[in-house]
Amino acid sequence: MKSALFYLNLRLIFFGRNMPQNTVIEIDSNSGFCAGVINAIQTAEGILKRDGMLYCLGDIVHNNEEMQRLTNMGLRVITHEEFQQLRHTRVLIRAHGEPPETYRIAKENDIEIIDATCKVVLNLQRTIRQYCQETTDGQILIYGKQGHAEVIGLMGQTDGKGKVLSDMEDIENVDVNHPTRLFSQTTQNIEEYREIIAALEQRFALADNAANFKHADTICHSVVNRAEQLRKFATQYGTIIFVSGEKSSNGLYLFDICKKANPNTFFISKIEQLDTLNVLWDKHIGICGATSTPMWLMEKVKTKILTLNT
Ligand code: SF4
């Protein structure tokens, strides 16, 4: 006898391109770029419209579709190795920010920096730098993704006193005998950050060093608020299409929030994926995305869904 799952899969495949009658599709009005990304893109666009070309250190936003649009306008994405070879030119620093080393190289090589580091990230960099200057034997912990551009920028402020915590396992290696200040990458998952804080508090308390540990609330409010709004949005529709770049940290986090709130949530990074997605379409469809998802892309997704059954 075939299992219920077998019949469910058949149903999903069968209905993959069929829309119910009177379908309502709505885009989450709170989705789309956050203020930091808007500023970086508008800065780049202003220069590209005038000069037709601009170097950018790394992808300005973790979204291939938006990157393609900006590349078509003349944006040239370079690596740090390529950056070191440049002389007498201009380079944009994206919202994630950069370590001091990048500014030093720019000065030496006569590179004008167009600094689009997000204010929230700049503020966090400043706080970390300040703590470093004030402490002699303190350590800095940064809860974030190892190798992420923002984390590299934050670590650059720590003067060798910083360590990255990527997950719970890393907590075991934290030295509890020094004054310690914990910060988070701005786009991390707030629930996981709270768990990390609780686990560290416990470790320091067990070593009778509770006073040594302090933490700062450094997750960006755009991400925290977006998570709350999406949790609500996802429950209001039968089917959710979540649009985001695959490399976007907050995209993966926010998708997870939607999926938990509504299991009938599907991730796409480009419009063409709608052709092969095995969706059980409800007549109420919600489209939403990350802080790095352009509104124009979600609108195109809506248009494409409307054509699926024609
Ligand atoms: S998510 Fe927050 S910190 Fe990151 S770029 Fe956007 S506004 Fe800035």
Short mmCIF file of N, CA and C in Angstrom, two decimals, residues 131 176-181 204 209-214:
data_model
loop_
_atom_site.label_atom_id
_atom_site.label_comp_id
_atom_site.label_asym_id
_atom_site.label_seq_id
_atom_site.Cartn_x
_atom_site.Cartn_y
_atom_site.Cartn_z
N TYR A 131 36.12 49.64 23.33
CA TYR A 131 36.33 48.66 24.40
C TYR A 131 37.77 48.15 24.37
N VAL A 176 37.37 31.78 30.57
CA VAL A 176 36.47 32.52 31.48
C VAL A 176 37.24 33.33 32.53
N ASN A 177 38.56 33.38 32.41
CA ASN A 177 39.36 34.06 33.43
C ASN A 177 39.69 35.51 33.08
N HIS A 178 39.15 35.99 31.95
CA HIS A 178 39.42 37.38 31.55
C HIS A 178 38.11 38.16 31.45
N PRO A 179 38.19 39.48 31.66
CA PRO A 179 36.98 40.29 31.39
C PRO A 179 36.60 40.08 29.94
N THR A 180 35.33 39.84 29.71
CA THR A 180 34.88 39.45 28.36
C THR A 180 33.67 40.27 27.95
N ARG A 181 33.70 40.73 26.70
CA ARG A 181 32.55 41.48 26.17
C ARG A 181 32.08 40.75 24.91
N PHE A 204 30.57 31.37 32.94
CA PHE A 204 31.31 32.31 33.80
C PHE A 204 30.87 32.16 35.26
N ASN A 209 33.13 33.60 38.09
CA ASN A 209 33.62 34.81 37.43
C ASN A 209 32.49 35.55 36.72
N ALA A 210 31.29 35.47 37.26
CA ALA A 210 30.12 36.06 36.58
C ALA A 210 30.34 37.52 36.22
N ALA A 211 31.04 38.24 37.10
CA ALA A 211 31.23 39.68 36.87
C ALA A 211 32.13 39.95 35.66
N ASN A 212 32.85 38.95 35.22
CA ASN A 212 33.76 39.12 34.08
C ASN A 212 33.04 39.20 32.74
N PHE A 213 31.79 38.75 32.72
CA PHE A 213 31.10 38.64 31.43
C PHE A 213 30.03 39.72 31.23
N LYS A 214 30.13 40.40 30.10
CA LYS A 214 29.10 41.38 29.72
C LYS A 214 28.79 41.20 28.24
#
